[in-house]
Short mmCIF file of C-alpha atoms in Angstrom, two decimals:
data_model
loop_
_atom_site.label_atom_id
_atom_site.label_comp_id
_atom_site.label_asym_id
_atom_site.label_seq_id
_atom_site.Cartn_x
_atom_site.Cartn_y
_atom_site.Cartn_z
CA LEU A 1 0.39 14.93 -26.39
CA HIS A 2 1.74 15.75 -22.90
CA LYS A 3 -1.37 14.29 -21.34
CA GLU A 4 -0.89 11.08 -23.17
CA TYR A 5 1.94 10.67 -22.33
CA ARG A 6 1.53 10.54 -18.37
CA ARG A 7 -1.72 8.21 -19.41
CA GLN A 8 0.83 5.63 -20.98
CA ARG A 9 3.30 6.25 -17.92
CA GLN A 10 0.92 5.26 -15.79
CA MET A 11 -0.15 2.18 -17.55
CA CYS A 12 3.60 1.49 -17.61
CA ILE A 13 3.78 1.81 -14.06
CA ARG A 14 0.53 -0.47 -13.65
CA ASP A 15 2.40 -3.15 -15.03
CA SER A 16 5.32 -3.07 -13.28
CA LEU A 17 3.00 -2.84 -9.84
CA ASP A 18 0.86 -5.69 -11.22
CA LEU A 19 4.27 -8.12 -11.93
CA ALA A 20 5.30 -7.16 -8.41
CA ARG A 21 2.10 -8.44 -7.01
CA SER A 22 1.68 -11.40 -9.14
CA GLN A 23 5.56 -12.07 -8.79
CA GLY A 24 6.19 -11.46 -5.15
CA ASP A 25 9.25 -9.84 -7.03
CA ALA A 26 9.78 -6.15 -5.17
CA ARG A 27 12.33 -5.45 -8.29
CA TYR A 28 9.28 -4.76 -10.33
CA ALA A 29 8.54 -2.20 -7.78
CA GLY A 30 11.87 -0.73 -7.80
CA GLN A 31 11.13 -0.27 -11.57
CA ALA A 32 7.44 1.55 -10.73
CA ALA A 33 9.18 3.63 -8.44
CA ALA A 34 12.01 4.87 -10.55
CA ALA A 35 8.97 5.94 -13.04
CA LEU A 36 7.09 7.29 -10.46
CA GLN A 37 9.71 9.71 -9.39
CA ALA A 38 8.41 12.22 -11.73
CA TRP A 39 5.91 13.04 -9.26
CA ASP A 40 8.38 13.58 -6.26
CA ALA A 41 8.50 17.63 -6.23
CA THR A 42 4.63 17.59 -6.79
CA PRO A 43 2.75 18.14 -3.34
CA ILE A 44 0.65 15.53 -2.40
CA ALA A 45 -2.22 17.69 -2.51
CA GLN A 46 -2.21 18.15 -6.32
CA THR A 47 -0.34 14.68 -6.96
CA PRO A 48 -3.53 12.39 -8.89
CA PRO A 49 -4.89 10.28 -6.54
CA ALA A 50 -4.38 7.11 -9.13
CA VAL A 51 -0.29 8.23 -8.34
CA LEU A 52 -0.83 8.41 -4.78
CA VAL A 53 -2.36 4.68 -4.78
CA MET A 54 0.79 3.75 -6.73
CA ARG A 55 3.33 5.30 -5.00
CA ALA A 56 1.47 3.40 -2.19
CA THR A 57 1.98 0.13 -3.24
CA VAL A 58 5.78 0.74 -4.28
CA ALA A 59 6.04 1.98 -0.41
CA GLN A 60 4.70 -1.12 0.72
CA PHE A 61 6.52 -3.48 -1.39
CA LEU A 62 9.43 -1.91 0.75
CA HIS A 63 8.16 -2.09 3.77
CA ASP A 64 7.31 1.30 4.55
CA PHE A 65 3.77 0.68 6.05
CA ASP A 66 3.57 3.92 7.51
CA GLY A 67 4.37 5.50 4.64
CA ALA A 68 2.02 3.43 2.31
CA GLU A 69 -0.89 4.39 5.14
CA SER A 70 -0.49 7.85 4.79
CA LEU A 71 -0.61 7.86 0.92
CA LEU A 72 -3.49 5.76 0.58
CA LYS A 73 -5.69 7.59 3.07
CA ALA A 74 -4.95 11.06 1.17
CA ALA A 75 -5.88 9.39 -2.36
CA LEU A 76 -9.30 7.96 -0.99
CA ALA A 77 -10.04 11.33 1.00
CA ARG A 78 -10.16 12.79 -2.59
CA ARG A 79 -11.41 9.42 -4.41
CA PRO A 80 -13.34 7.26 -2.04
CA ALA A 81 -14.62 5.24 -4.93
CA ASP A 82 -11.46 3.69 -5.71
CA PRO A 83 -11.53 -0.27 -5.40
CA GLN A 84 -7.76 -0.71 -5.86
CA GLY A 85 -7.48 2.14 -3.42
CA TRP A 86 -9.27 0.26 -0.54
CA ILE A 87 -8.13 -3.23 -1.18
CA THR A 88 -4.33 -1.99 -0.94
CA LEU A 89 -5.50 -0.45 2.35
CA ALA A 90 -6.99 -3.39 4.01
CA THR A 91 -3.99 -5.54 2.93
CA VAL A 92 -1.74 -2.84 4.59
CA LEU A 93 -3.58 -2.96 7.84
CA ARG A 94 -3.63 -6.68 7.55
CA VAL A 95 0.01 -7.07 7.01
CA ARG A 96 0.56 -4.86 10.13
CA GLY A 97 -2.34 -7.20 12.47
CA ARG A 98 -4.73 -4.36 12.31
CA TYR A 99 -7.63 -6.85 11.88
CA ASN A 100 -10.59 -4.50 12.40
CA GLU A 101 -9.49 -1.36 10.59
CA SER A 102 -8.79 -3.76 7.65
CA ASP A 103 -12.60 -5.37 8.24
CA ALA A 104 -13.65 -1.73 7.83
CA ALA A 105 -11.37 -1.76 4.04
CA CYS A 106 -12.72 -4.39 3.21
CA ARG A 107 -16.38 -3.08 3.78
CA ALA A 108 -15.61 -0.16 2.31
CA LEU A 109 -14.29 -1.99 -1.06
CA GLY A 110 -17.41 -3.90 -1.13
CA ARG A 111 -19.23 -0.99 -1.59
CA VAL A 112 -17.43 0.77 -4.66
CA GLY A 113 -16.04 -2.12 -6.56
CA PRO A 114 -16.90 -6.15 -7.19
CA ALA A 115 -18.98 -8.09 -4.62
CA LEU A 116 -16.40 -10.69 -4.85
CA TYR A 117 -13.36 -8.30 -3.55
CA GLY A 118 -15.13 -7.44 -0.61
CA VAL A 119 -16.05 -11.17 0.25
CA ALA A 120 -12.59 -12.34 -0.36
CA CYS A 121 -11.16 -9.72 2.02
CA LEU A 122 -13.62 -10.00 4.68
CA ALA A 123 -12.73 -14.10 4.55
CA GLU A 124 -9.18 -13.59 4.54
CA ASN A 125 -9.13 -11.63 7.66
CA ALA A 126 -12.22 -14.25 9.29
CA GLY A 127 -9.47 -17.20 8.49
CA LEU A 128 -6.71 -14.98 10.11
CA ARG A 129 -9.00 -14.63 13.59
CA GLY A 130 -9.16 -18.33 13.59
CA ASN A 131 -12.90 -18.59 11.72
CA HIS A 132 -11.66 -21.03 9.14
CA ALA A 133 -14.81 -22.91 8.76
CA ALA A 134 -16.52 -19.45 7.48
CA ALA A 135 -13.76 -18.04 5.63
CA ARG A 136 -13.23 -21.30 3.83
CA ASP A 137 -17.16 -22.10 2.92
CA ALA A 138 -16.90 -17.79 2.02
CA LEU A 139 -14.29 -18.19 -0.92
CA ARG A 140 -15.38 -21.86 -1.97
CA GLY A 141 -18.89 -20.19 -2.38
CA LEU A 142 -16.53 -17.44 -4.72
CA LEU A 143 -15.26 -20.08 -6.23
CA ALA A 144 -18.68 -21.77 -7.53
CA ASP A 145 -20.05 -19.12 -9.45
CA PRO A 146 -20.18 -19.92 -12.83
CA ALA A 147 -18.49 -16.35 -14.11
CA LEU A 148 -15.14 -17.81 -12.98
CA ALA A 149 -14.75 -20.92 -14.76
CA GLY A 150 -13.23 -19.50 -17.87
CA SER A 151 -10.04 -19.03 -18.73
CA PRO A 152 -9.71 -14.72 -18.43
CA GLN A 153 -10.61 -15.41 -14.83
CA ALA A 154 -8.03 -18.37 -13.98
CA GLY A 155 -6.02 -15.69 -11.86
CA THR A 156 -8.93 -14.89 -9.79
CA ARG A 157 -9.27 -18.38 -9.43
CA GLN A 158 -5.72 -18.84 -8.35
CA TRP A 159 -5.94 -16.06 -5.61
CA LEU A 160 -8.67 -17.42 -3.92
CA TRP A 161 -7.19 -20.81 -3.98
CA THR A 162 -4.40 -19.58 -3.11
CA SER A 163 -6.01 -18.08 0.27
CA ILE A 164 -8.17 -20.90 0.87
CA ALA A 165 -4.89 -23.05 0.76
CA GLU A 166 -3.50 -20.15 3.44
CA ILE A 167 -6.42 -20.94 5.81
CA GLU A 168 -6.01 -24.57 5.49
CA GLU A 169 -2.52 -23.99 6.92
CA LEU A 170 -3.35 -21.59 9.64
CA ALA A 171 -6.15 -24.36 10.57
CA GLY A 172 -3.58 -27.22 11.44
CA ARG A 173 -4.92 -29.34 7.84
CA PRO A 174 -1.91 -29.46 5.77
CA ALA A 175 -4.02 -32.38 3.28
CA GLU A 176 -6.69 -30.23 2.49
CA ALA A 177 -3.66 -26.98 2.19
CA ASP A 178 -1.63 -29.23 -0.34
CA ALA A 179 -4.52 -30.13 -2.54
CA ALA A 180 -6.03 -25.93 -2.75
CA TYR A 181 -1.95 -25.23 -3.54
CA ARG A 182 -2.32 -27.62 -6.44
CA LYS A 183 -5.43 -26.29 -7.28
CA ALA A 184 -3.95 -22.95 -7.42
CA LEU A 185 -1.11 -24.28 -9.61
CA ALA A 186 -3.61 -25.71 -12.16
CA ALA A 187 -5.10 -22.63 -12.49
CA GLU A 188 -2.30 -20.10 -12.86
CA ARG A 189 0.96 -20.03 -11.75
CA SER A 190 2.53 -17.23 -10.13
CA GLY A 191 5.78 -16.07 -8.16
CA TYR A 192 3.78 -15.56 -4.98
CA LEU A 193 2.13 -18.95 -5.57
CA LEU A 194 5.40 -20.74 -5.77
CA LEU A 195 6.78 -19.14 -2.75
CA ALA A 196 3.78 -19.80 -0.48
CA TYR A 197 3.55 -23.77 -2.13
CA SER A 198 7.74 -23.93 -1.65
CA ASP A 199 7.29 -23.19 1.92
CA PHE A 200 4.45 -25.15 2.82
CA LEU A 201 6.43 -27.91 1.17
CA GLN A 202 9.78 -26.98 2.95
CA ARG A 203 7.39 -27.19 6.57
CA ALA A 204 5.92 -30.85 5.35
CA GLY A 205 9.40 -32.06 5.01
CA ARG A 206 9.16 -32.32 0.97
CA ALA A 207 11.79 -29.76 0.14
CA GLY A 208 13.39 -31.79 -2.04
CA GLU A 209 10.22 -30.87 -4.44
CA ILE A 210 11.51 -27.26 -4.35
CA PRO A 211 14.21 -26.88 -6.47
CA SER A 212 11.75 -28.52 -9.63
CA LEU A 213 9.05 -26.09 -8.98
CA LEU A 214 11.01 -22.82 -8.70
CA ALA A 215 13.25 -24.30 -11.64
CA LYS A 216 11.92 -21.54 -14.28
CA GLU A 217 11.42 -19.00 -11.69
CA ALA A 218 14.25 -15.43 -12.07
CA ARG A 219 17.06 -15.61 -9.13
CA SER A 220 15.06 -13.14 -7.06
CA ASP A 221 16.11 -13.46 -3.45
CA ALA A 222 12.90 -14.53 -2.43
CA VAL A 223 13.62 -17.62 -5.01
CA LEU A 224 17.00 -17.60 -3.99
CA LEU A 225 16.50 -18.19 -0.43
CA ARG A 226 13.58 -21.20 -1.09
CA LEU A 227 16.44 -22.70 -3.40
CA ALA A 228 19.00 -22.59 -0.65
CA ILE A 229 16.96 -24.00 2.04
CA ALA A 230 15.84 -27.24 0.03
CA ARG A 231 19.57 -27.73 -1.11
CA THR A 232 20.53 -27.26 2.50
CA GLN A 233 17.78 -29.39 4.10
CA ALA A 234 18.42 -32.24 0.95
CA GLY A 235 21.32 -33.52 2.85
CA LYS A 236 24.45 -31.20 3.14
CA PRO A 237 26.39 -31.12 6.53
CA PRO A 238 26.69 -28.04 8.52
CA ALA A 239 30.40 -27.91 7.59
CA SER A 240 29.78 -27.83 4.02
CA ARG A 241 26.76 -25.30 4.05
CA ALA A 242 28.64 -22.41 2.50
CA ALA A 243 29.07 -24.61 -0.90
CA VAL A 244 25.56 -24.47 -1.30
CA PRO A 245 25.86 -21.71 -4.55
CA GLU A 246 22.80 -20.46 -4.12
CA ALA A 247 23.16 -19.73 -0.40
CA GLU A 248 26.07 -18.26 -0.84
CA GLU A 249 24.63 -15.77 -3.24
CA LEU A 250 22.17 -15.14 -0.99
CA ARG A 251 24.81 -14.26 1.43
CA GLU A 252 26.48 -11.52 -0.80
CA ARG A 253 23.44 -10.32 -1.88
CA PHE A 254 22.27 -9.50 2.00
CA GLU A 255 26.02 -8.09 2.72
CA ALA A 256 25.50 -5.41 -0.32
CA ALA A 257 22.22 -4.70 0.87
CA ALA A 258 23.40 -3.96 4.68
CA LEU A 259 25.79 -1.59 3.24
CA ARG A 260 22.41 0.86 2.34
CA PRO A 261 21.77 2.57 5.54
CA GLY A 262 17.99 1.66 6.83
CA THR A 263 17.65 -1.09 4.72
CA THR A 264 17.92 -4.09 7.14
CA ALA A 265 14.49 -4.04 8.42
CA GLN A 266 13.23 -4.60 4.75
CA HIS A 267 15.01 -7.72 4.35
CA ALA A 268 14.98 -8.82 7.80
CA ARG A 269 12.35 -11.94 7.57
CA GLU A 270 14.33 -13.24 4.78
CA GLU A 271 17.64 -13.40 6.23
CA ALA A 272 15.41 -14.27 9.47
CA MET A 273 14.58 -17.43 7.50
CA PHE A 274 18.70 -17.84 6.33
CA ALA A 275 19.86 -17.86 9.55
CA LEU A 276 17.49 -20.38 10.83
CA ASP A 277 17.12 -23.13 8.16
CA VAL A 278 20.06 -22.16 5.94
CA GLN A 279 23.36 -21.56 8.52
CA GLY A 280 21.75 -22.89 11.54
CA ASP A 281 22.09 -19.78 13.59
CA ALA A 282 18.90 -19.49 16.05
CA LYS A 283 20.06 -17.16 18.08
CA ARG A 284 20.30 -14.36 15.22
CA ALA A 285 17.18 -15.62 13.42
CA VAL A 286 14.86 -14.68 16.59
CA GLU A 287 16.85 -11.24 16.49
CA LEU A 288 16.44 -10.73 12.89
CA ALA A 289 12.86 -11.89 13.35
CA ARG A 290 12.13 -9.98 15.98
CA LEU A 291 12.94 -6.89 13.98
CA ASN A 292 11.00 -8.16 11.19
CA LEU A 293 7.87 -7.66 13.75
CA ARG A 294 8.14 -4.29 13.81
CA LEU A 295 6.86 -3.58 10.33
CA GLN A 296 4.80 -6.11 9.67
CA ARG A 297 2.85 -9.33 11.71
CA GLU A 298 1.95 -11.79 8.72
CA PRO A 299 1.29 -15.22 9.71
CA VAL A 300 4.76 -16.42 8.68
CA ASP A 301 6.29 -13.34 10.32
CA LEU A 302 4.84 -15.22 13.81
CA LEU A 303 6.05 -18.78 12.22
CA VAL A 304 9.35 -17.73 12.00
CA PHE A 305 9.90 -16.37 15.14
CA VAL A 306 8.32 -18.82 17.60
CA ARG A 307 10.62 -21.18 14.79
CA ALA A 308 13.50 -20.00 15.73
CA ALA A 309 12.71 -19.12 19.49
CA SER A 310 12.26 -23.17 19.72
CA ALA A 311 15.29 -23.59 17.73
CA ALA A 312 17.42 -21.37 20.53
CA GLY A 313 15.80 -22.82 23.34
CA ASP A 314 14.10 -19.24 24.07
CA ALA A 315 11.57 -19.19 26.07
CA ALA A 316 10.72 -15.63 26.64
CA ALA A 317 11.00 -14.82 23.00
CA ARG A 318 8.59 -17.85 22.50
CA GLU A 319 5.71 -16.26 24.89
CA GLU A 320 6.71 -12.86 23.64
CA ALA A 321 5.10 -14.02 20.34
CA ARG A 322 2.61 -16.26 21.30
CA ALA A 323 1.29 -12.81 23.76
CA LEU A 324 1.43 -10.71 19.98
CA MET A 325 -0.56 -13.01 18.36
CA ARG A 326 -3.46 -12.68 21.44
CA GLU A 327 -2.85 -8.75 21.00
CA ILE A 328 -3.99 -9.32 17.47
CA GLY A 329 -6.05 -12.11 17.42
CA LEU A 330 -4.24 -13.96 14.81
CA LYS A 331 -4.72 -18.03 15.28
CA ASP A 332 -2.43 -20.35 14.02
CA ALA A 333 -2.29 -24.18 14.61
CA ARG A 334 1.40 -24.63 13.18
CA VAL A 335 2.73 -21.73 15.92
CA ASP A 336 0.44 -23.92 18.18
CA ALA A 337 2.06 -27.20 17.32
CA ILE A 338 5.28 -25.61 17.99
CA PRO A 339 6.90 -27.13 21.44
#
């Protein structure tokens, strides 16, 4: 009975983590973290590798990337044929801008898991490096497989189309990105996709479409942020920005989170976007975006930093971001287009 209870518990934790991934909502990761506390007192060497991978996934959502990487490597050393471990490690390394190491994890994933995941993993890294055509062709090749045509594979099609949309954005092809996002939405809606498309709409000057897109979503911090940006860009004058209800609610949440030690960096990306696009405080946005880059270096992180630096007239910060992009090998036409 004890073994069955632990098995059922692990299944519940996986369900929470699946929701966290698909919805882009860290609250589900918090539920998983609470359930994983049962293993807190167990030494890593005696903790099941599957549990280590789940703990690493929680750490990833909490932006503890060092902790996530350490746990994943410990798990994979004991169970090297674990596809979930490799894909999570590849993602953690990618988020930190360590593309060569992420490639190695992608190749390991391709050896132990379905070929589709290894190919897609490498294609995502290629897109970040500026190899847009090769990345696009690889992902479209996967989508052409008849095995992905059925409804059970809708989630996979959505993931691949979302990846294509993000690559098209990096390539500076907004019309093609929009089309790919719409195909992803037609396949299956997810929280992550809706947030990514909302950000695209904001950058495209179409923030007015965001409220209807997010109307049925739970009011997570990420959803409130996009709604606040949309309401602000709808024509609210600066003096009445505090009257935007989503902005006021989100400000209160950020203030409450700041009371917990060590949490500022975890929310720095969202707070930078809030400062820049809702409060109009570009200098504060630069500070927060720089803090965020200490933890994660996804395209959106560099983009927010450069947008804030441009708005603040901070030429040194703009060059700082571009130097970091050269260092990690990231190519982004959106950044190049910012004066």
